[in-house]
CSV table of C-alpha atoms in Angstrom, one decimal:
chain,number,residue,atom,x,y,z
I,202,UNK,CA,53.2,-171.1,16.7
I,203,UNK,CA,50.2,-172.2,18.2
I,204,UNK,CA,47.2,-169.9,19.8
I,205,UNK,CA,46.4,-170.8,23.6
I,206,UNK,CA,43.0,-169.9,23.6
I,207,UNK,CA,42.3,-171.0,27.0
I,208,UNK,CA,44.7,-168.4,28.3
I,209,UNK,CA,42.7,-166.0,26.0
I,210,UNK,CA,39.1,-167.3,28.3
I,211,UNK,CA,40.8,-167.1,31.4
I,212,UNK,CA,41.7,-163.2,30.8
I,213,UNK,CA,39.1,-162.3,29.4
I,214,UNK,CA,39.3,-159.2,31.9
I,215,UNK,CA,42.5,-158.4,31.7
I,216,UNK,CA,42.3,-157.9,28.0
I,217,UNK,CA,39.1,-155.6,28.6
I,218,UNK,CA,41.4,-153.6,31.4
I,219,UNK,CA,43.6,-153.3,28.8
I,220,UNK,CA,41.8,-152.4,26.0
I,221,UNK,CA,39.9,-149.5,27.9
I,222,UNK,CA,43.1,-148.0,29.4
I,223,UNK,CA,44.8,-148.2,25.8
I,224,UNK,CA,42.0,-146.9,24.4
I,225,UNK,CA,42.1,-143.9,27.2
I,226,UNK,CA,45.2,-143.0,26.2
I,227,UNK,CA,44.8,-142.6,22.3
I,228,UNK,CA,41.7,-140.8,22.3
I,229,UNK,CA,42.3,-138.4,25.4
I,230,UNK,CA,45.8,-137.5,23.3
I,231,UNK,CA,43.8,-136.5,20.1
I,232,UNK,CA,41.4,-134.7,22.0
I,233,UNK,CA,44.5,-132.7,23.4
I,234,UNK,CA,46.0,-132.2,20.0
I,235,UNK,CA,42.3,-131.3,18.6
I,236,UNK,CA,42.1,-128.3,21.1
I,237,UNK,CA,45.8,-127.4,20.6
I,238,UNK,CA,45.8,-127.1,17.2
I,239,UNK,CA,42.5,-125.5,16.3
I,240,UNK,CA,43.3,-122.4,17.8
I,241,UNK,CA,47.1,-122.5,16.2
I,242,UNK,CA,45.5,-123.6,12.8
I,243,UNK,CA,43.7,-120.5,13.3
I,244,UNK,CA,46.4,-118.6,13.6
I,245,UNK,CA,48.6,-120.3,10.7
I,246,UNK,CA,45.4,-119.7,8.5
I,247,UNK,CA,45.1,-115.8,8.9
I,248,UNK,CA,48.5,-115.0,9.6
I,249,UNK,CA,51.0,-115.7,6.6
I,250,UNK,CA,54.1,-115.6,8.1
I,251,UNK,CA,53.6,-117.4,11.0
I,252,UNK,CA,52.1,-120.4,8.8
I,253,UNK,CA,55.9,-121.8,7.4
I,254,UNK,CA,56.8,-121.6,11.3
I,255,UNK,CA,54.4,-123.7,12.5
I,256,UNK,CA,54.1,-126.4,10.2
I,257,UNK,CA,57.8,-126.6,10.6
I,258,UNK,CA,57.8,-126.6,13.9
I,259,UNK,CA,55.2,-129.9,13.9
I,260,UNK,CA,57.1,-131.4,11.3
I,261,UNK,CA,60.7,-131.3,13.2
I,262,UNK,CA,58.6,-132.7,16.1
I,263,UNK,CA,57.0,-135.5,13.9
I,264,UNK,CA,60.9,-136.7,13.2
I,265,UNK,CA,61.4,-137.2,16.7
I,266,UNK,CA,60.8,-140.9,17.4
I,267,UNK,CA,58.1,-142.2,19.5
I,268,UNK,CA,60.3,-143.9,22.1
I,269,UNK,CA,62.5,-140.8,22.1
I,270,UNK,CA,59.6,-138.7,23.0
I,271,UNK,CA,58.6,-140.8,25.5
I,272,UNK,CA,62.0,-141.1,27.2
I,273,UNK,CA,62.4,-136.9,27.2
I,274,UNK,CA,59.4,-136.7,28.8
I,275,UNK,CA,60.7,-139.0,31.6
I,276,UNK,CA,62.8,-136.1,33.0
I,277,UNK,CA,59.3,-133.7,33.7
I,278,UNK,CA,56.6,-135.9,34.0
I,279,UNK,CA,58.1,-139.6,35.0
I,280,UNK,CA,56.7,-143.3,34.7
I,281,UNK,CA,53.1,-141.9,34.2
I,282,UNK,CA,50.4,-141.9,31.7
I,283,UNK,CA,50.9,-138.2,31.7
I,284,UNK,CA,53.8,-138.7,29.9
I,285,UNK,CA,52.1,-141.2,27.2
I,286,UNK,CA,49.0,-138.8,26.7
I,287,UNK,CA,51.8,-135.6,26.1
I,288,UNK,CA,53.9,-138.0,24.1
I,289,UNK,CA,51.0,-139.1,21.3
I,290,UNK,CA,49.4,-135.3,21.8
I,291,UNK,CA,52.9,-134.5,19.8
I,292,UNK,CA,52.0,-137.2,17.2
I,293,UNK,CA,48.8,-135.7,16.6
I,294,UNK,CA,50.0,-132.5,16.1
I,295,UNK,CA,51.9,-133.1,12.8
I,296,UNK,CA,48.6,-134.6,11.1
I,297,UNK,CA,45.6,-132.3,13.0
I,298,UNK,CA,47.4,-128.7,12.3
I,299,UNK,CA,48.0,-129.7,8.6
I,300,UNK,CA,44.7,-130.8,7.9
I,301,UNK,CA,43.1,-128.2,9.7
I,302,UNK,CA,44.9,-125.3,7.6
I,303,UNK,CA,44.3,-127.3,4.7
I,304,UNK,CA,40.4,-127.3,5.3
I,305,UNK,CA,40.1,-123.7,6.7
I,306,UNK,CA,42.0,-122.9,3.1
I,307,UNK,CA,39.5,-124.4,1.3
I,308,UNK,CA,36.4,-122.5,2.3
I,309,UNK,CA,35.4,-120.9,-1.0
I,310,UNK,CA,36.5,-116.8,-0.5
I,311,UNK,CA,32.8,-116.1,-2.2
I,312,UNK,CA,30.9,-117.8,1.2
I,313,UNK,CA,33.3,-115.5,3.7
I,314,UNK,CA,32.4,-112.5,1.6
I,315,UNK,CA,28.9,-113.2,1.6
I,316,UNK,CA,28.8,-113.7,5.8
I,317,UNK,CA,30.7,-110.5,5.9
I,318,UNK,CA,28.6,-108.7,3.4
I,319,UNK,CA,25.7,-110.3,5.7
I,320,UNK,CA,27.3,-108.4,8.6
I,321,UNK,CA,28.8,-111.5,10.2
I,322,UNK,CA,30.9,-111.0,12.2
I,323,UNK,CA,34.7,-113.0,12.2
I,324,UNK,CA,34.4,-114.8,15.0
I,325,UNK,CA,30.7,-115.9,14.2
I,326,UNK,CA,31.8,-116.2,10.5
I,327,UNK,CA,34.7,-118.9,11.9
I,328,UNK,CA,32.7,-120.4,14.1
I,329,UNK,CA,29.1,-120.9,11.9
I,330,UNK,CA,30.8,-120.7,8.7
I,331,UNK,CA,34.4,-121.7,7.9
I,332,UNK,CA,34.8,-124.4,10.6
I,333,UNK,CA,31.6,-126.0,9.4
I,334,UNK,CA,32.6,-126.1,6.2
I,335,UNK,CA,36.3,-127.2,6.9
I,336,UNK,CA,34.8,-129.8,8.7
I,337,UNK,CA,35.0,-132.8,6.1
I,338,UNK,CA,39.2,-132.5,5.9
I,339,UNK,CA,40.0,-131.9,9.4
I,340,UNK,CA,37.5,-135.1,10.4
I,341,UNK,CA,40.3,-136.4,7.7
I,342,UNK,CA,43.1,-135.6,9.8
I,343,UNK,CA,41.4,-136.7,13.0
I,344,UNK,CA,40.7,-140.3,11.7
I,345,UNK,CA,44.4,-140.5,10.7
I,346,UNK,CA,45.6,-139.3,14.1
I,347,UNK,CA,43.2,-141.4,15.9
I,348,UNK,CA,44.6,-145.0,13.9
I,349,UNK,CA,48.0,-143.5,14.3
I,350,UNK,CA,47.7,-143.2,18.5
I,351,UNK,CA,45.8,-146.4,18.9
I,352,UNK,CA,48.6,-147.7,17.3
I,353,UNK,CA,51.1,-145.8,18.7
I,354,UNK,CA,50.3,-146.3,22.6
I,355,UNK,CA,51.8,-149.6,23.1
I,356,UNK,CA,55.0,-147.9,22.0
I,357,UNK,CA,54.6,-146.3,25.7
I,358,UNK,CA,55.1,-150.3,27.1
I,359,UNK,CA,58.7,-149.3,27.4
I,360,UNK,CA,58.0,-146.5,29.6
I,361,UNK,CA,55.4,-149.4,32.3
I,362,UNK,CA,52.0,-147.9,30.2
I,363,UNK,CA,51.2,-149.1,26.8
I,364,UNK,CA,47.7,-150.5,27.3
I,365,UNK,CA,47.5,-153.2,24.9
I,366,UNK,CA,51.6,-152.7,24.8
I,367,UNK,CA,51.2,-154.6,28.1
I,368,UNK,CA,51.1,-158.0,26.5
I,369,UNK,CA,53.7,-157.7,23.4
I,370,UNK,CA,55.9,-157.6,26.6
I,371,UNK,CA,54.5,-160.1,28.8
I,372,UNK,CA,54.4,-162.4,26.0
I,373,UNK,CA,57.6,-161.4,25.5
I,374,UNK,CA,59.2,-161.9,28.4
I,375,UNK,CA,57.4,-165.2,28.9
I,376,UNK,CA,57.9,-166.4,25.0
I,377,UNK,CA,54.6,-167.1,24.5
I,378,UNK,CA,53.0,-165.8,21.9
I,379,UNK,CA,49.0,-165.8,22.6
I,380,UNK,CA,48.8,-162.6,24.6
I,381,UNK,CA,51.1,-160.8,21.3
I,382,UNK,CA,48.9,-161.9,19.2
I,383,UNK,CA,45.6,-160.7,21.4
I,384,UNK,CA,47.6,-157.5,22.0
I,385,UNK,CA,48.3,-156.9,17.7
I,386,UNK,CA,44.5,-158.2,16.9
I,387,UNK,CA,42.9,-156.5,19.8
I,388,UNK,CA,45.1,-152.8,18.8
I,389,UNK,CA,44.2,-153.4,14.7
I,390,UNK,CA,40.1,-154.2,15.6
I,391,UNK,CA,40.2,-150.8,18.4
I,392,UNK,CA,42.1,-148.6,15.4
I,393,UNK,CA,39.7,-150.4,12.9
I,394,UNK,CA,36.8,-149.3,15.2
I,395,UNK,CA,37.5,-145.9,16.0
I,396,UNK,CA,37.2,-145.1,12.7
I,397,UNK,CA,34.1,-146.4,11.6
I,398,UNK,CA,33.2,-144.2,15.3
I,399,UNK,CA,34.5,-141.3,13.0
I,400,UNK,CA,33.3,-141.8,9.9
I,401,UNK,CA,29.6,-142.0,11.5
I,402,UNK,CA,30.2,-138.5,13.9
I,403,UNK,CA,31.2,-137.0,10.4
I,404,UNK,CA,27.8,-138.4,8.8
I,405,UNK,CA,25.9,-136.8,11.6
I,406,UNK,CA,27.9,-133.3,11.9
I,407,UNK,CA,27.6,-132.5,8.1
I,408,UNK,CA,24.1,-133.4,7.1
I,409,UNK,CA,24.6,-131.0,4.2
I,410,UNK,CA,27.1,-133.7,2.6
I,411,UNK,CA,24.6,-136.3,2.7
I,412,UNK,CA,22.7,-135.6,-0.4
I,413,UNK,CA,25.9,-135.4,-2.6
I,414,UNK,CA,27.4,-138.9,-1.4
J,58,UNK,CA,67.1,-130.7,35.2
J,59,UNK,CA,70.2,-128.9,34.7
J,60,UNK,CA,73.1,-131.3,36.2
J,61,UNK,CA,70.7,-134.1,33.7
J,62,UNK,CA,72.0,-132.0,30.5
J,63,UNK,CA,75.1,-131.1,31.7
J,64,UNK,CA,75.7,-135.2,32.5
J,65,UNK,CA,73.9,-135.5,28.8
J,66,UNK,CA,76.3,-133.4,27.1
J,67,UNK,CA,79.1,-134.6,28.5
J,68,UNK,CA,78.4,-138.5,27.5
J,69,UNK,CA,77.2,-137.4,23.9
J,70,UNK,CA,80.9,-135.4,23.4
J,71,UNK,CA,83.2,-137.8,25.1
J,72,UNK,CA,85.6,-139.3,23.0
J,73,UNK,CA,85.4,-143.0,24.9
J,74,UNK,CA,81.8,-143.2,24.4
J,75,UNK,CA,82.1,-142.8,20.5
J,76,UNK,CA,84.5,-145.4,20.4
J,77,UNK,CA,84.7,-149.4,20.8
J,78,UNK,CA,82.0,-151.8,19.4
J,79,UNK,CA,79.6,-150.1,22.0
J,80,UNK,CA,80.8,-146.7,21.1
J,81,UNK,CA,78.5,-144.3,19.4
J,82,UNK,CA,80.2,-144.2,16.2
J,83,UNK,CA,79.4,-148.3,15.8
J,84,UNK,CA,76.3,-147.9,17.1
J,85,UNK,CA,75.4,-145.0,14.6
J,86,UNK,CA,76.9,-147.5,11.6
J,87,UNK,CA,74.3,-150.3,12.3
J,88,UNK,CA,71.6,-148.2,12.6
J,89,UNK,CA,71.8,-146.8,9.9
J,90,UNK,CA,72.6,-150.3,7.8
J,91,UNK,CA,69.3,-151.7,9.7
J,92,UNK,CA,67.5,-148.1,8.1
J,93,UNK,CA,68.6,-148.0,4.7
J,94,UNK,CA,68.1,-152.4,4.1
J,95,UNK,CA,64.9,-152.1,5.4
J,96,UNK,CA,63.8,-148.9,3.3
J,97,UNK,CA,65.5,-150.5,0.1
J,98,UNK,CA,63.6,-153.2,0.5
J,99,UNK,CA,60.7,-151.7,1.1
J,100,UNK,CA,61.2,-149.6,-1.7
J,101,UNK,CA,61.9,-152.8,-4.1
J,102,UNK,CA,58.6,-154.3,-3.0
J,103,UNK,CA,55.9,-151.0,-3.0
J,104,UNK,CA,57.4,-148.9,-5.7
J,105,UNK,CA,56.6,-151.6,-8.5
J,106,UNK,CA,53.0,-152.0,-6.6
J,107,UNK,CA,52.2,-148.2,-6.7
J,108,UNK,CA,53.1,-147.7,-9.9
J,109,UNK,CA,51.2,-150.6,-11.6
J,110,UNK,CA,48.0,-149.7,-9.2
J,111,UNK,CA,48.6,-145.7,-10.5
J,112,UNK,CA,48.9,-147.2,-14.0
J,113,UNK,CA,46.2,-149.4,-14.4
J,114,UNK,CA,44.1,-147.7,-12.1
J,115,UNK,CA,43.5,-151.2,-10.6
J,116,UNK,CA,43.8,-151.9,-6.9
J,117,UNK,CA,42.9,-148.6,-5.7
J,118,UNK,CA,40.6,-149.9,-2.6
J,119,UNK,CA,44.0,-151.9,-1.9
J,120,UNK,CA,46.4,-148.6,-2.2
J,121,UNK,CA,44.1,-146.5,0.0
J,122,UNK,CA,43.0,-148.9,2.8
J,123,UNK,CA,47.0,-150.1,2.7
J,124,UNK,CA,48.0,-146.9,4.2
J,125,UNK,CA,45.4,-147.3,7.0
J,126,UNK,CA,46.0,-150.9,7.8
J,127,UNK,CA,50.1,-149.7,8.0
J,128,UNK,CA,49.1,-147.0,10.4
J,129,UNK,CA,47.3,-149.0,12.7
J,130,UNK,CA,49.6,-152.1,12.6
J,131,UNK,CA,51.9,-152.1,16.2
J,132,UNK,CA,54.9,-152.4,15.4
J,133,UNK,CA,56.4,-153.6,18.6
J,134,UNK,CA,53.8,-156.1,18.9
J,135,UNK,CA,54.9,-157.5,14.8
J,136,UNK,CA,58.6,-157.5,16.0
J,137,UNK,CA,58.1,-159.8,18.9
J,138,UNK,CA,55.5,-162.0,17.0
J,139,UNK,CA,58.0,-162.5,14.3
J,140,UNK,CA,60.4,-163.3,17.2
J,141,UNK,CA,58.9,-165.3,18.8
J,142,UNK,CA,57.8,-167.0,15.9
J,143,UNK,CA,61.2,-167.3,13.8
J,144,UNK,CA,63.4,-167.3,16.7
J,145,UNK,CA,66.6,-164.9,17.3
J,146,UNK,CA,67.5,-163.3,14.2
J,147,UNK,CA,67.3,-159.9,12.5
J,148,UNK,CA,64.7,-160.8,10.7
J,149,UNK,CA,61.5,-159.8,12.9
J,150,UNK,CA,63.3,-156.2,12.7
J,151,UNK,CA,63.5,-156.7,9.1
J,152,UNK,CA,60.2,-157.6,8.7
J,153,UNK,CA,58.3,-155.1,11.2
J,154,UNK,CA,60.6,-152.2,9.5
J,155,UNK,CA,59.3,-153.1,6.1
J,156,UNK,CA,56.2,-153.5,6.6
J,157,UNK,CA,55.7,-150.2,8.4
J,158,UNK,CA,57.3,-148.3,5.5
J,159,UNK,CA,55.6,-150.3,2.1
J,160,UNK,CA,52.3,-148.8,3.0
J,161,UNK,CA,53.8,-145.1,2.8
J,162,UNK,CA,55.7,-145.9,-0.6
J,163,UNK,CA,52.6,-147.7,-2.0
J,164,UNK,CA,50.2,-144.8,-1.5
J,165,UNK,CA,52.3,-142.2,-2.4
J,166,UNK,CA,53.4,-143.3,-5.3
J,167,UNK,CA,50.0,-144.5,-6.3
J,168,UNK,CA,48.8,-140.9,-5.0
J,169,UNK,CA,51.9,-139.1,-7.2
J,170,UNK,CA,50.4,-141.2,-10.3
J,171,UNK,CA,47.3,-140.5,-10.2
J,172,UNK,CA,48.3,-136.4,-10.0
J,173,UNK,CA,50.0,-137.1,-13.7
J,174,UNK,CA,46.9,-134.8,-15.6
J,175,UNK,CA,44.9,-137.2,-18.0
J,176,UNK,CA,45.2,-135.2,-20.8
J,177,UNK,CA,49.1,-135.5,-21.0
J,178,UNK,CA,48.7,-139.3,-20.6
J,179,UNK,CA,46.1,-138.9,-23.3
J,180,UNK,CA,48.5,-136.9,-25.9
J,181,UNK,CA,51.2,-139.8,-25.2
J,182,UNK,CA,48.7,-142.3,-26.4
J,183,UNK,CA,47.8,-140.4,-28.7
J,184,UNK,CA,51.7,-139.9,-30.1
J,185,UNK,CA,51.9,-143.8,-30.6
J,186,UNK,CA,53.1,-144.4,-27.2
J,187,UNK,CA,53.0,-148.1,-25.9
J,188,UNK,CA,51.3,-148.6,-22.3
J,189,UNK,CA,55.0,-149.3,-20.9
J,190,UNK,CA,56.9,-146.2,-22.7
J,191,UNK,CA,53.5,-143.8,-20.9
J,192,UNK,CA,54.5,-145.5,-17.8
J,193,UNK,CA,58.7,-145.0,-18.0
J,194,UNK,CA,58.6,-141.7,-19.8
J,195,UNK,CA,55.6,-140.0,-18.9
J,196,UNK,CA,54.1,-140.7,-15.4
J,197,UNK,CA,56.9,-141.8,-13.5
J,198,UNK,CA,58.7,-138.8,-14.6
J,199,UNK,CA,55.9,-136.3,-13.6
J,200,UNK,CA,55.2,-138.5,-10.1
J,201,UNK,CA,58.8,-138.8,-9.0
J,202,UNK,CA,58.1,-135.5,-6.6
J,203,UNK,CA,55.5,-137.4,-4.6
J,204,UNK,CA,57.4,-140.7,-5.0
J,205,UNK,CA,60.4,-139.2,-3.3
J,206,UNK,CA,58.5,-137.9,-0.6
J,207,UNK,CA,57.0,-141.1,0.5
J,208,UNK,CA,60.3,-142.8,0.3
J,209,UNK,CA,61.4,-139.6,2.7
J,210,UNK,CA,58.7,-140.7,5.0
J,211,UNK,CA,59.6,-143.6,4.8
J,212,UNK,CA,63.2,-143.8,5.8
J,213,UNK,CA,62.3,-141.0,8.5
J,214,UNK,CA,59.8,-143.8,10.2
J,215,UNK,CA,62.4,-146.3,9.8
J,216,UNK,CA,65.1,-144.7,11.3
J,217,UNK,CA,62.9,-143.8,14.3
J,218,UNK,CA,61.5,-146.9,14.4
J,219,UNK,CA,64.2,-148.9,14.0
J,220,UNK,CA,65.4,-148.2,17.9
J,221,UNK,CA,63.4,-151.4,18.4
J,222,UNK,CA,65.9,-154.1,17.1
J,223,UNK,CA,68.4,-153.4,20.3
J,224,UNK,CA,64.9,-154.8,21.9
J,225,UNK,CA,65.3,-158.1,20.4
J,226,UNK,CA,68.9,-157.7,21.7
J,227,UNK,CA,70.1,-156.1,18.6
J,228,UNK,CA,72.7,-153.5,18.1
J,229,UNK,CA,71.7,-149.7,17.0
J,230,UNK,CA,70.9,-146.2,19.0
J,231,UNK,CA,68.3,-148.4,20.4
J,232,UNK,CA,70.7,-150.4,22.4
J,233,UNK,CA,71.4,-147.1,24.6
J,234,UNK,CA,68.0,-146.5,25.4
J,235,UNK,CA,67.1,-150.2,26.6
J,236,UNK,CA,70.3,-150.6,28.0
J,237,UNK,CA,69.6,-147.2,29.9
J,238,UNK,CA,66.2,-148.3,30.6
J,239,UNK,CA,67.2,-151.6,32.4
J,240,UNK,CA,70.2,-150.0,34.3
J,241,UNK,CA,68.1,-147.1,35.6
J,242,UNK,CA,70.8,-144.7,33.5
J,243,UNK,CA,68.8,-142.1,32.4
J,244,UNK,CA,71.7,-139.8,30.9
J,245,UNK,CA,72.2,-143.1,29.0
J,246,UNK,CA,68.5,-143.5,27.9
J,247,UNK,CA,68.0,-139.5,26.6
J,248,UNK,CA,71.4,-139.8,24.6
J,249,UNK,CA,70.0,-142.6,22.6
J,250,UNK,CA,67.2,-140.7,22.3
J,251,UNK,CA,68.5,-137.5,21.2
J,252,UNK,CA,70.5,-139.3,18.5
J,253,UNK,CA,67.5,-141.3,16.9
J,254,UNK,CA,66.3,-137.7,16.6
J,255,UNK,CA,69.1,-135.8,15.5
J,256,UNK,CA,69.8,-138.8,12.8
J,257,UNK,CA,65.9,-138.9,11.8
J,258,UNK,CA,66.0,-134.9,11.4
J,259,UNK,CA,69.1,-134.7,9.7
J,260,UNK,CA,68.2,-137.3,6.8
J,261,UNK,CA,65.2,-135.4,6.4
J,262,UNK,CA,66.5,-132.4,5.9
J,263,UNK,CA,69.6,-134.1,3.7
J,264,UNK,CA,67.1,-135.4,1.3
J,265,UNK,CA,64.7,-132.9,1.2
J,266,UNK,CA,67.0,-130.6,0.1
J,267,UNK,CA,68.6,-133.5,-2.8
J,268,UNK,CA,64.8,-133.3,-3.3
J,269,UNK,CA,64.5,-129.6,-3.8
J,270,UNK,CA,68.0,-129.9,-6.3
J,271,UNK,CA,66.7,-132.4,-8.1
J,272,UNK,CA,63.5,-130.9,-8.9
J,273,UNK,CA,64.7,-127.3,-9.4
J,274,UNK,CA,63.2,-126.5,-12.6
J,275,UNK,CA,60.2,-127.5,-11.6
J,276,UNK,CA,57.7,-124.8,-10.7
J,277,UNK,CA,55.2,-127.0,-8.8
């Protein structure tokens, strides 16, 4: 198997259209599950019983395969990249609500007594003082769901999206393997990238874990 | 929308569709042979490579960073590189499959050893056991929770994954949705779709629940 790499000059564009769109699609879906889940989190944090349910719930949906998801979508939102971004926003889900529970869990009960005893009051105390501090685990979950999208979109080639999906089939199709293996390198090096992105908005949002690292 | 389920329900309960060698029942049989080689497999190569990196406590960088290079790895674009690479065979399904579920058994099991408390590792040693007998009787023992459940993961990931050999014109619940996708047969296309699901949630609950029986006397 040998690597054209003059096909890999002449699309040089192509593969930066594709990276950008791929790209588009990964991080607008965890942004979607980021603002679905916080406020559910929320909710599965303070109120018991309705914690079980919704984990379950994301679990059952995490089972679901990706292409599946993808094809029941077709039905209500068609050959569109609505119907990737709603597809991977499911993905995230699982991984964002978990972790998000998990961190809001383990704010020490001592620091909410103390805001309260302060007269804080709990809305300020989740905003300024448990989401702060929860901060480190559900950056956690949002580097696992970011890798996990960017890897997922080209799933959503099947459906005419897919980004960097694009050229697994085109090469494909074509039985030349060059633009698979752009597609596979470029998809690893974006997932790769995107969390070193994280890693450094983490560094800058929690300057009080500096000093212990 | 509802004449789409009503057609749905109709092709997932009539009797021609389950049968023949594109029936549902066949269909059902080789994914599920494509699901459970590929897990064994996977199973046979990271279980031995989690445990040693748990008991040595060697490797660890390699464990952790593993799960995140399996994560990011597309698996449709591994299928048809191996394709187009080792020509038409199951293999490239083989391969993709395993490789997406080793990382998942590596790091749990390394993550279930490393849970086994020190000081009960310690007391072995200190009872004259040999770095082998700690290993058998000790921490697998106490790790086979978290081992299970990356091996549920695993198969789950499979199963759902492994729609993609019908795209390399192999059999499996995949073959409905490609086949449905090409003919523009969308009744066709969400019934291989609700199956993958309906098989993916129902071994996880199967095993789960084996899970929960097998560890019954456990408290944690």
């Amino acid at each position: 198997m040998t690597i054209d790499w003059s096909w890999i000059g002449d699309h040089t564009d192509d593969l930066a259209t594709l990276t950008v769109s791929h790209l588009q699609a990964a991080l607008s879906a965890v942004l979607l599950g980021v603002l679905i889940s916080l406020p559910l989190a929320v909710v599965a944090h303070r109120v018991r019983p309705l914690r079980g349910f919704l984990l379950g719930i994301s679990n059952v949906l995490f089972t679901i395969p990706s292409i599946a998801i993808f094809v029941l979508l077709l039905p209500v939102s068609g050959l569109t990249r609505t119907t990737t971004v709603i597809g991977l926003t499911v993905y995230t889900l699982v991984v964002l609500l978990r972790n998000t529970v998990e961190g809001l869990d383990s704010v020490p009960a001592k620091t909410k007594e103390a805001a309260k005893a302060m007269g804080t009051r709990p809305l300020r105390t989740l905003l300024t003082v448990e989401l702060p501090l929860a901060l480190p685990v559900i950056m956690a979950g949002v580097r696992i769901a970011t890798v996990m999208s960017i890897s997922l979109v080209s799933v959503a080639t099947y459906i005419g999206d897919g980004g960097l999906g694009q050229l697994f089939t085109d090469g494909f199709q074509r039985d030349f393997p060059t633009p698979v293996v752009a597609g596979v390198v470029l998809t690893i090096l974006l997932a790769v990238v995107a969390d070193a992105a994280l890693v450094a908005v983490q560094y800058v949002l929690t300057p009080w874990q500096r000093r212990r690292a | 929308m509802y004449e789409l389920f009503k057609n749905l329900g109709s092709w997932l309960t009539s009797g021609a569709q389950w049968s023949g060698s594109d029936g549902i029942a066949h269909r059902l049989a080789e994914h599920l042979q494509y699901s459970l080689l590929a897990t064994l497999v996977a199973a046979a190569i990271g279980l031995p490579l989690g445990l040693l990196i748990g008991h040595t406590g060697k490797g660890a960088f390699l464990a952790i960073n593993l799960a995140s290079f399996g994560r990011a790895l597309p698996t449709v674009g591994l299928v048809v590189l191996v394709f187009l690479a080792g020509g038409l065979s199951m293999l490239p399904v083989y391969v993709a499959l395993v490789a997406l579920a080793v990382p998942a058994i590596v790091t749990n099991t390394y993550a279930g050893m490393t849970a086994v408390d020190a000081g009960v590792k310690d007391a072995a040693r200190g009872q004259g056991m040999r770095g082998h007998q700690v290993l058998f009787q000790v921490e697998l023992p106490l790790a086979l929770p978290l081992i299970m459940t990356g091996l549920r993961l695993a198969l789950i990931q499979v199963v759902a994954t492994a729609t993609i050999a019908a795209y390399v014109s192999f059999g499996g619940l995949g073959r409905y949705v490609f086949d449905g996708l090409a003919q523009r047969d969308l009744v066709q296309v969400l019934g291989g779709a609700v199956l993958v699901a309906v098989v993916a949630v129902v071994l996880d609950v199967l095993l789960s629940t084996l899970q929960r029986f097998l560890f019954r006397h456990r408290t944690a």
